[in-house]
Coordinates of C-alpha atoms and ligand atoms in Angstrom, one line a residue:
M1 CA -42.2 58.7 -31.2
T2 CA -40.4 61.9 -30.6
S3 CA -41.4 64.5 -32.1
P4 CA -38.3 65.9 -34.5
A5 CA -39.3 69.5 -34.1
L6 CA -39.4 69.4 -30.5
D7 CA -36.0 67.3 -30.1
A8 CA -34.3 70.4 -28.7
S9 CA -30.9 68.0 -30.3
P10 CA -29.8 69.3 -33.1
T11 CA -32.4 71.6 -34.1
V12 CA -33.0 73.5 -31.1
T13 CA -30.0 74.7 -30.0
Q14 CA -28.3 74.9 -33.7
D15 CA -27.6 78.2 -33.4
L16 CA -25.5 78.0 -30.3
T17 CA -23.6 74.7 -31.6
Q18 CA -21.8 75.7 -34.8
Q19 CA -19.3 75.8 -32.9
R20 CA -18.7 72.6 -31.5
I21 CA -15.9 70.0 -29.6
V22 CA -16.5 66.8 -29.6
V23 CA -15.1 63.6 -28.1
L24 CA -14.5 60.8 -28.3
D25 CA -15.9 58.1 -26.2
F26 CA -13.3 55.7 -25.5
G27 CA -14.5 53.3 -22.4
S28 CA -13.7 56.1 -19.9
Q29 CA -15.2 56.6 -17.2
F30 CA -14.3 60.5 -17.4
A31 CA -16.1 61.0 -21.0
Q32 CA -19.0 63.3 -19.7
L33 CA -16.4 65.2 -17.3
I34 CA -14.2 66.5 -20.4
A35 CA -17.4 67.3 -22.3
R36 CA -18.4 69.6 -18.5
R37 CA -15.0 71.1 -19.0
V38 CA -15.9 72.0 -21.9
R39 CA -18.8 73.5 -21.7
E40 CA -17.5 75.0 -18.9
Q41 CA -15.2 77.0 -20.8
N42 CA -18.4 78.0 -22.4
V43 CA -17.8 75.9 -25.2
Y44 CA -20.3 72.9 -27.2
C45 CA -19.6 69.6 -26.9
Q46 CA -21.1 66.1 -27.4
I47 CA -19.5 62.6 -26.9
L48 CA -19.6 60.5 -30.1
R49 CA -19.0 57.1 -30.3
H50 CA -15.6 56.1 -30.4
D51 CA -16.4 54.9 -34.1
V52 CA -18.0 57.5 -36.0
S53 CA -16.2 58.0 -39.4
A54 CA -13.8 60.8 -40.6
E55 CA -16.8 61.1 -43.4
R56 CA -19.2 61.7 -40.9
L57 CA -16.8 63.9 -38.5
R58 CA -16.4 65.9 -41.7
E59 CA -19.9 66.6 -41.7
L60 CA -20.4 67.8 -38.4
A61 CA -17.4 69.6 -39.0
P62 CA -17.0 70.0 -35.0
R63 CA -14.0 72.6 -34.3
G64 CA -12.1 70.0 -32.5
I65 CA -11.5 66.4 -31.1
I66 CA -10.8 64.9 -28.0
L67 CA -10.0 61.4 -27.8
S68 CA -10.5 60.5 -24.7
G69 CA -9.2 57.9 -21.7
G70 CA -10.2 54.6 -21.5
P71 CA -9.2 51.4 -20.2
S72 CA -7.9 49.1 -23.1
S73 CA -3.8 49.1 -24.3
V74 CA -4.0 50.5 -27.9
Y75 CA -1.4 47.3 -28.7
E76 CA -4.5 44.1 -27.8
T77 CA -6.9 42.6 -30.4
G78 CA -10.0 44.5 -30.2
A79 CA -9.1 47.2 -28.5
P80 CA -11.3 50.2 -29.4
R81 CA -9.8 52.6 -32.1
C82 CA -10.5 55.6 -34.3
D83 CA -11.1 56.2 -37.9
P84 CA -7.2 57.1 -38.7
G85 CA -9.2 59.3 -41.7
L86 CA -9.5 61.7 -38.6
F87 CA -6.5 62.7 -38.3
H88 CA -6.3 64.7 -41.6
L89 CA -9.3 66.5 -41.0
G90 CA -7.5 69.8 -40.7
I91 CA -9.6 69.4 -37.4
P92 CA -7.8 69.8 -34.2
V93 CA -7.1 66.7 -31.9
L94 CA -6.4 66.0 -28.6
G95 CA -6.1 62.6 -27.3
I96 CA -6.1 62.4 -23.5
C97 CA -4.6 59.4 -22.0
Y98 CA -5.6 56.6 -24.2
G99 CA -6.9 58.8 -26.5
M100 CA -2.9 59.9 -26.9
N101 CA -1.9 56.3 -26.9
L102 CA -4.1 56.0 -30.1
A103 CA -2.6 59.1 -32.0
C104 CA 0.7 58.2 -31.7
D105 CA -0.5 54.6 -32.3
A106 CA -2.0 55.9 -35.7
L107 CA 0.7 58.5 -36.6
G108 CA 4.0 56.8 -36.3
G109 CA 5.1 56.1 -32.9
R110 CA 4.7 52.8 -30.2
V111 CA 3.2 52.4 -27.0
E112 CA 4.4 49.6 -24.7
N113 CA 3.9 48.7 -20.6
A114 CA 5.3 51.2 -18.8
T115 CA 7.4 49.5 -16.9
R116 CA 5.5 51.1 -13.7
R117 CA 1.9 51.9 -13.8
E118 CA 1.2 55.6 -12.7
Y119 CA -1.1 56.5 -10.3
G120 CA -1.5 60.0 -8.7
R121 CA -0.8 63.1 -8.9
A122 CA 2.7 63.8 -10.6
Q123 CA 4.7 67.2 -11.1
C124 CA 4.9 67.8 -14.7
Q125 CA 7.6 70.1 -16.5
I126 CA 7.4 72.2 -19.7
A127 CA 10.0 70.3 -22.4
A128 CA 8.8 72.7 -24.9
P129 CA 7.2 75.9 -25.8
S130 CA 3.8 74.9 -26.7
E131 CA -0.3 76.9 -27.6
L132 CA -1.3 74.2 -25.2
F133 CA 0.4 75.0 -22.3
S134 CA 0.7 78.9 -23.1
G135 CA 0.1 80.9 -20.2
L136 CA 0.9 77.8 -17.7
P137 CA 3.6 77.3 -15.6
D138 CA 7.2 75.2 -15.8
S139 CA 5.9 73.0 -13.5
M140 CA 2.3 71.8 -12.5
E141 CA 0.0 69.6 -10.6
V142 CA -1.2 66.7 -13.2
W143 CA -3.0 63.5 -12.1
M144 CA -2.2 60.3 -14.1
S145 CA -4.2 56.9 -14.4
H146 CA -2.6 54.9 -16.6
G147 CA -0.2 51.4 -17.7
D148 CA 1.0 52.1 -21.5
Q149 CA 3.0 55.4 -22.3
V150 CA 4.5 56.4 -25.5
S151 CA 7.6 55.2 -25.7
D152 CA 9.1 55.9 -29.1
L153 CA 7.1 59.2 -30.7
G154 CA 8.4 58.5 -34.1
D155 CA 9.5 61.2 -36.1
K156 CA 7.0 63.8 -36.2
F157 CA 5.3 64.1 -33.1
V158 CA 8.0 65.6 -30.7
T159 CA 7.3 66.1 -26.4
I160 CA 6.1 69.3 -24.7
A161 CA 6.4 68.0 -21.5
K162 CA 7.7 64.9 -19.5
T163 CA 7.2 63.8 -16.0
E164 CA 9.9 61.8 -13.6
T165 CA 8.2 58.8 -14.6
C166 CA 7.1 60.2 -18.0
P167 CA 9.3 61.4 -20.9
H168 CA 6.2 62.0 -23.4
A169 CA 3.7 63.3 -20.4
A170 CA 2.6 65.6 -23.6
V171 CA 3.3 66.5 -27.1
R172 CA 2.5 67.5 -30.6
H173 CA 2.8 66.3 -33.9
L174 CA 5.0 68.7 -36.5
D175 CA 2.6 68.7 -39.3
L176 CA -0.9 68.2 -38.6
P177 CA -2.8 70.1 -35.5
V178 CA -2.1 66.8 -33.2
Y179 CA -1.9 66.9 -29.4
G180 CA -1.2 64.7 -26.8
M181 CA -2.0 64.3 -23.0
Q182 CA -0.8 60.9 -21.0
F183 CA -2.1 63.2 -18.1
H184 CA -6.3 63.6 -17.3
P185 CA -6.5 67.7 -18.0
E186 CA -10.5 67.1 -17.2
V187 CA -10.3 66.2 -13.3
T188 CA -10.3 68.3 -10.5
H189 CA -6.9 66.5 -9.3
T190 CA -4.7 68.4 -11.8
P191 CA -5.3 72.3 -11.1
L192 CA -4.8 73.8 -14.2
G193 CA -6.5 71.7 -16.3
G194 CA -9.0 74.4 -16.9
Q195 CA -6.8 76.2 -18.5
L196 CA -5.5 73.5 -20.5
L197 CA -8.5 72.7 -21.9
R198 CA -9.4 76.3 -22.5
N199 CA -6.5 76.8 -24.3
F200 CA -7.0 74.0 -26.4
V201 CA -10.6 74.4 -27.5
R202 CA -10.1 78.1 -27.6
D203 CA -6.5 79.3 -28.8
I204 CA -5.6 75.7 -30.5
C205 CA -9.6 75.4 -31.9
G206 CA -10.9 78.9 -32.5
C207 CA -14.1 78.4 -30.0
D208 CA -15.0 81.7 -29.4
G209 CA -16.8 81.1 -26.1
Q210 CA -21.0 81.4 -27.6
W211 CA -22.8 79.0 -25.5
Q212 CA -24.7 80.5 -22.6
L213 CA -27.2 79.0 -21.0
D214 CA -29.1 82.1 -20.4
D215 CA -28.8 82.4 -24.7
F216 CA -29.7 78.7 -24.7
A217 CA -32.9 79.4 -22.6
E218 CA -33.9 82.2 -24.8
V219 CA -33.2 80.5 -28.2
T220 CA -35.3 76.8 -26.8
I221 CA -38.1 79.4 -25.1
A222 CA -38.9 80.7 -29.0
R223 CA -37.9 77.4 -30.3
L224 CA -40.9 75.5 -28.4
R225 CA -43.3 78.5 -28.9
E226 CA -42.8 78.5 -32.8
S227 CA -43.1 74.8 -32.6
I228 CA -45.9 73.6 -30.4
G229 CA -48.2 76.6 -31.8
D230 CA -51.7 76.8 -30.3
K231 CA -51.5 72.8 -29.5
R232 CA -51.4 71.6 -25.4
V233 CA -48.6 70.7 -23.2
I234 CA -49.2 68.2 -19.9
C235 CA -45.8 68.2 -17.4
G236 CA -45.1 65.9 -14.7
L237 CA -44.1 67.9 -12.1
S238 CA -42.2 65.5 -9.2
G239 CA -41.0 68.1 -6.5
G240 CA -37.7 67.4 -8.7
V241 CA -35.3 70.3 -10.7
D242 CA -35.4 68.9 -13.7
S243 CA -39.6 68.3 -14.2
A244 CA -39.2 72.6 -12.3
V245 CA -37.3 73.7 -15.0
V246 CA -39.1 72.4 -18.2
A247 CA -41.8 73.6 -16.1
A248 CA -40.7 77.1 -16.5
M249 CA -39.5 77.5 -19.1
L250 CA -42.4 75.7 -21.6
Y251 CA -44.6 78.2 -19.2
K252 CA -42.6 81.0 -20.9
A253 CA -42.9 79.1 -23.7
I254 CA -46.6 79.1 -23.9
G255 CA -47.8 79.8 -20.8
P256 CA -51.5 79.0 -20.7
Q257 CA -51.5 76.0 -22.9
L258 CA -49.4 74.2 -20.3
S259 CA -50.7 72.5 -17.9
C260 CA -48.5 69.9 -14.6
I261 CA -49.5 67.0 -13.3
L262 CA -48.7 66.2 -9.3
V263 CA -49.4 62.9 -8.7
D264 CA -49.2 62.7 -4.8
N265 CA -48.4 58.4 -4.0
G266 CA -48.6 58.7 -0.4
L267 CA -44.7 58.5 -0.7
L268 CA -43.3 61.8 -0.4
R269 CA -41.4 63.6 2.2
K270 CA -42.7 65.1 5.2
D271 CA -44.8 68.5 3.4
E272 CA -43.5 67.9 0.5
Q273 CA -46.8 68.2 -1.2
A274 CA -47.1 71.3 -0.2
A275 CA -43.8 73.1 -0.9
V276 CA -44.0 71.8 -4.1
I277 CA -47.6 73.3 -4.9
N278 CA -46.1 76.5 -2.4
E279 CA -43.3 77.3 -5.0
F280 CA -44.5 76.3 -8.1
T281 CA -47.8 78.6 -7.7
N282 CA -45.2 81.7 -5.8
H283 CA -43.5 81.7 -9.6
F284 CA -46.1 80.6 -12.6
K285 CA -50.0 80.6 -12.5
A286 CA -50.0 77.7 -14.9
D287 CA -52.2 75.2 -14.3
L288 CA -51.5 72.7 -11.9
R289 CA -53.3 69.9 -11.1
V290 CA -52.1 67.5 -8.1
V291 CA -54.0 63.9 -7.8
D292 CA -54.1 62.6 -4.4
A293 CA -53.5 58.7 -5.0
E294 CA -52.2 57.2 -1.2
E295 CA -54.6 55.3 -1.2
K296 CA -54.7 53.5 -4.4
F297 CA -50.3 53.1 -4.1
L298 CA -50.9 52.1 -0.5
S299 CA -53.1 49.3 -1.3
A300 CA -51.0 48.7 -4.2
L301 CA -47.7 48.0 -1.8
Q302 CA -50.0 46.2 0.7
G303 CA -47.9 43.4 2.1
I304 CA -45.4 43.6 -0.9
T305 CA -41.4 44.0 1.1
E306 CA -39.0 42.7 -2.5
P307 CA -37.8 45.9 -3.7
Q308 CA -38.3 45.6 -7.5
E309 CA -41.7 44.5 -6.9
K310 CA -42.6 47.6 -5.3
R311 CA -40.9 49.5 -8.4
R312 CA -42.9 47.5 -10.8
R313 CA -46.8 48.2 -8.7
I314 CA -45.7 52.0 -8.0
G315 CA -45.0 51.9 -11.7
H316 CA -47.9 50.7 -13.1
A317 CA -49.6 53.0 -10.4
F318 CA -48.2 55.9 -11.6
I319 CA -49.5 55.6 -15.3
E320 CA -53.1 54.4 -14.3
C321 CA -53.1 58.0 -12.2
F322 CA -51.3 60.3 -14.4
K323 CA -53.4 58.8 -17.4
D324 CA -56.8 59.0 -16.2
E325 CA -55.6 62.8 -15.4
A326 CA -54.2 63.7 -18.2
L327 CA -57.5 62.4 -20.4
K328 CA -58.8 65.3 -18.4
I329 CA -57.1 67.8 -20.5
Q330 CA -59.2 68.7 -23.6
G331 CA -56.8 68.8 -26.7
A332 CA -53.2 67.3 -25.1
H333 CA -50.8 67.1 -27.9
Y334 CA -47.6 67.0 -26.4
L335 CA -45.8 65.3 -23.3
A336 CA -43.2 67.5 -21.4
Q337 CA -40.4 65.0 -20.2
G338 CA -37.6 66.2 -18.0
T339 CA -34.9 64.0 -19.9
L340 CA -30.9 65.0 -19.4
Y341 CA -28.2 64.8 -21.1
P342 CA -26.4 61.5 -19.4
D343 CA -29.9 60.3 -20.3
V344 CA -29.6 60.4 -23.2
I345 CA -26.3 59.2 -24.0
E346 CA -26.5 55.9 -21.3
S347 CA -29.6 55.0 -22.8
G348 CA -27.9 54.9 -26.0
A349 CA -30.8 57.2 -27.8
A350 CA -27.8 59.9 -28.8
V351 CA -27.1 59.9 -32.9
D352 CA -23.9 58.9 -33.0
G353 CA -23.8 58.6 -29.1
P354 CA -21.0 56.2 -27.7
A355 CA -23.0 52.5 -27.8
A356 CA -25.4 51.8 -25.0
T357 CA -24.1 51.4 -21.0
I358 CA -27.4 50.4 -19.9
K359 CA -28.5 53.1 -17.4
L360 CA -29.9 50.3 -14.7
H361 CA -33.0 52.5 -12.9
H362 CA -35.2 53.2 -12.5
N363 CA -37.9 55.6 -13.9
V364 CA -41.5 55.3 -14.5
G365 CA -41.4 53.3 -18.1
G366 CA -43.4 53.5 -20.7
L367 CA -45.4 56.6 -20.1
P368 CA -45.7 57.8 -23.5
A369 CA -46.1 55.1 -25.3
E370 CA -48.9 54.0 -22.9
L371 CA -50.1 57.4 -23.8
G372 CA -49.8 57.8 -27.2
F373 CA -48.5 61.8 -26.8
E374 CA -45.3 63.1 -28.8
L375 CA -42.5 64.1 -26.5
V376 CA -40.8 67.4 -25.9
E377 CA -38.1 66.9 -24.4
P378 CA -35.9 71.2 -24.0
L379 CA -33.1 69.3 -21.4
R380 CA -31.3 66.8 -23.4
D381 CA -28.7 68.9 -24.2
L382 CA -27.8 69.5 -20.4
F383 CA -25.6 68.2 -17.6
K384 CA -27.3 68.4 -14.5
D385 CA -25.0 71.2 -13.7
E386 CA -26.3 73.3 -16.6
V387 CA -29.6 72.5 -15.5
R388 CA -29.1 73.6 -12.0
R389 CA -28.0 77.0 -13.7
L390 CA -30.6 77.7 -15.8
G391 CA -33.3 77.1 -13.0
L392 CA -31.8 79.6 -11.2
S393 CA -31.4 82.3 -14.1
L394 CA -35.2 81.1 -14.5
G395 CA -36.2 82.6 -11.3
L396 CA -36.5 79.1 -9.6
P397 CA -35.7 79.4 -5.9
E398 CA -32.9 77.8 -4.4
S399 CA -34.6 75.6 -2.5
L400 CA -35.9 73.5 -5.3
V401 CA -32.7 74.1 -7.1
W402 CA -30.1 72.8 -5.2
R403 CA -32.9 70.1 -3.3
H404 CA -31.6 66.6 -3.0
P405 CA -32.8 63.9 -5.9
F406 CA -36.0 61.8 -4.7
P407 CA -36.2 58.2 -6.3
G408 CA -39.5 58.1 -8.1
P409 CA -41.0 55.9 -6.0
G410 CA -40.0 57.5 -3.3
L411 CA -40.3 56.8 0.7
A412 CA -41.4 52.9 -0.3
V413 CA -38.0 52.1 -1.7
R414 CA -36.3 53.5 2.3
C415 CA -38.9 52.2 4.6
L416 CA -37.5 48.3 4.1
G417 CA -40.2 45.3 4.6
N418 CA -43.8 46.5 4.9
V419 CA -44.8 49.9 3.0
T420 CA -48.1 50.6 5.9
R421 CA -49.0 54.7 6.9
E422 CA -47.8 54.6 10.2
R423 CA -44.4 53.3 9.5
L424 CA -44.1 56.1 6.3
K425 CA -44.9 58.3 9.6
T426 CA -42.2 57.2 11.0
L427 CA -40.4 57.5 7.9
R428 CA -41.3 60.5 6.9
E429 CA -40.4 61.8 11.2
A430 CA -37.3 60.4 11.0
D431 CA -36.0 62.3 7.2
A432 CA -37.6 65.5 7.8
I433 CA -35.4 65.9 10.7
V434 CA -31.9 64.3 9.0
V435 CA -32.5 67.0 6.2
G436 CA -33.4 69.4 9.1
E437 CA -30.3 69.1 11.1
I438 CA -28.4 69.0 8.3
K439 CA -29.4 72.2 6.8
A440 CA -29.1 73.7 9.9
A441 CA -25.4 72.7 10.3
G442 CA -24.9 74.0 6.4
L443 CA -24.3 71.2 5.4
Y444 CA -26.7 70.4 2.8
R445 CA -24.8 72.0 -0.1
Q446 CA -21.5 70.0 0.2
T447 CA -23.6 66.6 0.7
S448 CA -25.4 64.9 -2.1
Q449 CA -28.4 62.9 -0.8
S450 CA -28.8 62.8 2.7
F451 CA -32.0 60.9 4.3
A452 CA -33.6 58.5 6.4
V453 CA -33.9 54.4 6.1
L454 CA -36.5 52.6 8.0
L455 CA -35.5 49.1 8.5
P456 CA -37.2 45.9 9.5
V457 CA -35.6 45.2 12.4
Q458 CA -37.2 45.8 16.0
S459 CA -34.2 45.1 18.7
V460 CA -33.8 45.9 22.9
G461 CA -33.7 49.9 24.2
V462 CA -34.7 50.9 27.4
M463 CA -36.5 54.5 27.8
G464 CA -36.6 55.7 31.1
D465 CA -37.7 52.5 33.1
A466 CA -39.1 50.8 30.6
R467 CA -37.7 48.2 28.3
T468 CA -38.9 49.3 24.5
Y469 CA -38.6 47.0 21.6
D470 CA -38.8 49.5 18.9
E471 CA -37.9 50.0 15.1
T472 CA -33.9 51.6 13.7
I473 CA -33.6 54.1 11.2
A474 CA -30.4 54.3 9.6
V475 CA -28.8 57.5 8.0
R476 CA -27.7 57.5 5.2
S477 CA -25.8 61.1 3.7
V478 CA -23.1 60.4 0.8
N479 CA -21.4 62.4 -1.3
T480 CA -20.9 61.9 -5.0
D481 CA -20.6 64.0 -8.4
D482 CA -22.6 62.0 -10.6
F483 CA -24.9 59.3 -8.4
M484 CA -22.5 56.2 -10.4
T485 CA -20.1 56.3 -7.1
A486 CA -20.7 57.5 -3.9
D487 CA -18.7 58.1 -0.8
W488 CA -20.4 58.3 2.3
S489 CA -20.5 62.2 4.1
R490 CA -17.8 62.0 6.7
L491 CA -20.5 64.1 9.1
P492 CA -19.4 65.8 11.9
Y493 CA -20.2 64.0 15.0
D494 CA -21.7 66.2 17.2
L495 CA -24.6 66.8 14.5
L496 CA -24.6 63.2 14.1
A497 CA -25.7 63.0 18.0
R498 CA -28.1 65.4 17.4
I499 CA -29.8 63.5 14.7
S500 CA -29.8 60.2 16.5
T501 CA -30.9 62.2 20.2
R502 CA -33.5 64.1 18.4
I503 CA -35.0 60.7 16.3
I504 CA -35.1 58.4 19.5
N505 CA -36.2 61.3 21.5
E506 CA -39.4 63.2 18.7
V507 CA -40.2 59.9 16.8
A508 CA -42.7 57.3 18.4
G509 CA -41.4 53.8 18.2
V510 CA -38.1 54.1 17.1
N511 CA -35.5 53.5 19.9
R512 CA -31.7 53.2 17.7
V513 CA -30.3 55.1 15.2
C514 CA -27.1 54.4 13.1
Y515 CA -25.3 55.2 10.4
D516 CA -24.6 53.8 7.1
I517 CA -20.5 53.8 6.3
S518 CA -20.7 52.3 2.9
S519 CA -20.0 54.2 -0.7
K520 CA -21.3 52.7 -3.8
P521 CA -19.7 50.6 -5.3
P522 CA -20.3 48.3 -3.5
A523 CA -23.6 49.7 -1.8
T524 CA -25.5 51.7 -3.7
I525 CA -27.0 55.3 -2.4
E526 CA -30.5 53.7 -1.6
W527 CA -31.5 51.0 0.3
E528 CA -33.4 48.9 -2.0
Ligands
XMP1 P1 -28.3 53.8 -6.3 O1 -29.7 53.7 -5.1 O2 -28.9 52.7 -7.6 O3 -29.2 55.4 -6.7 O4 -26.9 54.2 -5.5 C1 -28.3 56.7 -8.3 C2 -29.6 57.4 -7.4 O5 -30.6 57.5 -8.5 C3 -32.0 57.2 -8.0 N1 -33.0 56.2 -7.4 C4 -33.6 56.5 -8.3 N2 -33.8 57.4 -9.3 N3 -36.3 55.7 -9.7 C5 -35.3 56.9 -9.9 O6 -36.3 58.2 -10.2 C6 -35.8 54.8 -9.1 O7 -36.2 53.5 -8.9 C7 -34.3 55.3 -8.3 N4 -33.6 54.5 -7.5 C8 -32.2 55.1 -7.5 C9 -30.8 57.6 -6.5 O8 -32.3 58.4 -5.1 C10 -30.0 57.6 -6.3 O9 -29.7 59.6 -6.7

């Protein structure tokens, strides 16, 4: 049950989102990236279904419409299309890649399979002056990824940029405010792409760049205060940045009416409980209740080695603990959650949002429904990097704001095989060495997630003069923007050597350390 009054989208942010840009998603892996890039220009941006009607767009009255790329070909039957009426609303439209092909196809041009599929960097030359390329050099590097291209512009489009193999790399319509780019301005491989998007959203669409996170925080806090009134709110803390930012905003809004619950499931990292309590109580004086539930979780996990069964049992135990504690809080009416915009999009929960690409994991499901609270989700409109910036502006410490993500089921899914107190201790010590050494090398912020995994493998070694038959630690460190794909971090050999030596010398029961060099896909970031 979501309380409309507390749902940050669209009511809370109404004042700040008057000037919005919408991205219609045609199945591009980059749709979210486009939205983030637009927001970097201080312009609010939302992602909508590709088939949203022109009528609905008229009601929403965005300042501009961006048609994303996508894997289809416009001439295929069943290819996703947009309502052609949107080109005639008088709202500026920018088609990117597939989006450009759609615009040209809908307005008299022709799209064909290119003789040479173009993928990678290309040099783009300005062919005619236009507002889109205003202030940009005559020649610039762009990133192409397409099999189709516009072969015939019809009589209403003109070419404004070209590359060696793509004669119409960017186009504009003669009568309508419709533009297209065959390349991708949103990716970092188009170094001046930000300026191109800025030209579109600021100059062509006329947005004046009012979307500021500080204003967002102020408006949201005021709104939360007003809607919550004198009721109590419960907030679960996980040690991660999202729940901390939610708690910080609520604390600013309602102070003593907020109660936070930290369930220590015995599966946290080394010293994590103390760090959360410390960071939290140093920054707020909010009511914080720590539930010590190690025993409960470990007995639920006894003898369980199958990953999904581990998750299921942890989920159940979590709901029970949280419920017991929450029911002790008199008059609690709302439950705060750190749902972010990508969660809203990926769960298909956004009004007019793109159809669900259902998120497969992972978070403990069913909590709000089980408990019967109304939900407060003040971060529903934000991307992760915005949440981090917001956290810093709310005064949260960098150590918390930049902490690597940690899965809800905690060390249980990094302790392969049986989860016992002893094996968790081994894992915890090894993990602290991995993270500690990466931090000491100044590489923590340059990696996205770094941790140790305890394998269900014993192997032979020799220590001193004695033969050992001990456990194996795998070190995992990945770099990623979105956690949907990831590559293994190219950590320096001497750092890996230090990690390995320290783990084998300092962690009893471990005689072998491996480095995981798999990317995602086909591997995942976690091992279970
Ligand atoms: P994978 O392993 O699927 O992980 O590549 C992608 C991201 O999700 C995190 N993850 C989880 N987070 N509950 C969570 O809250 C889970 O069950 C879970 N499993 C994976 C993982 O740490 C990575 O950041």
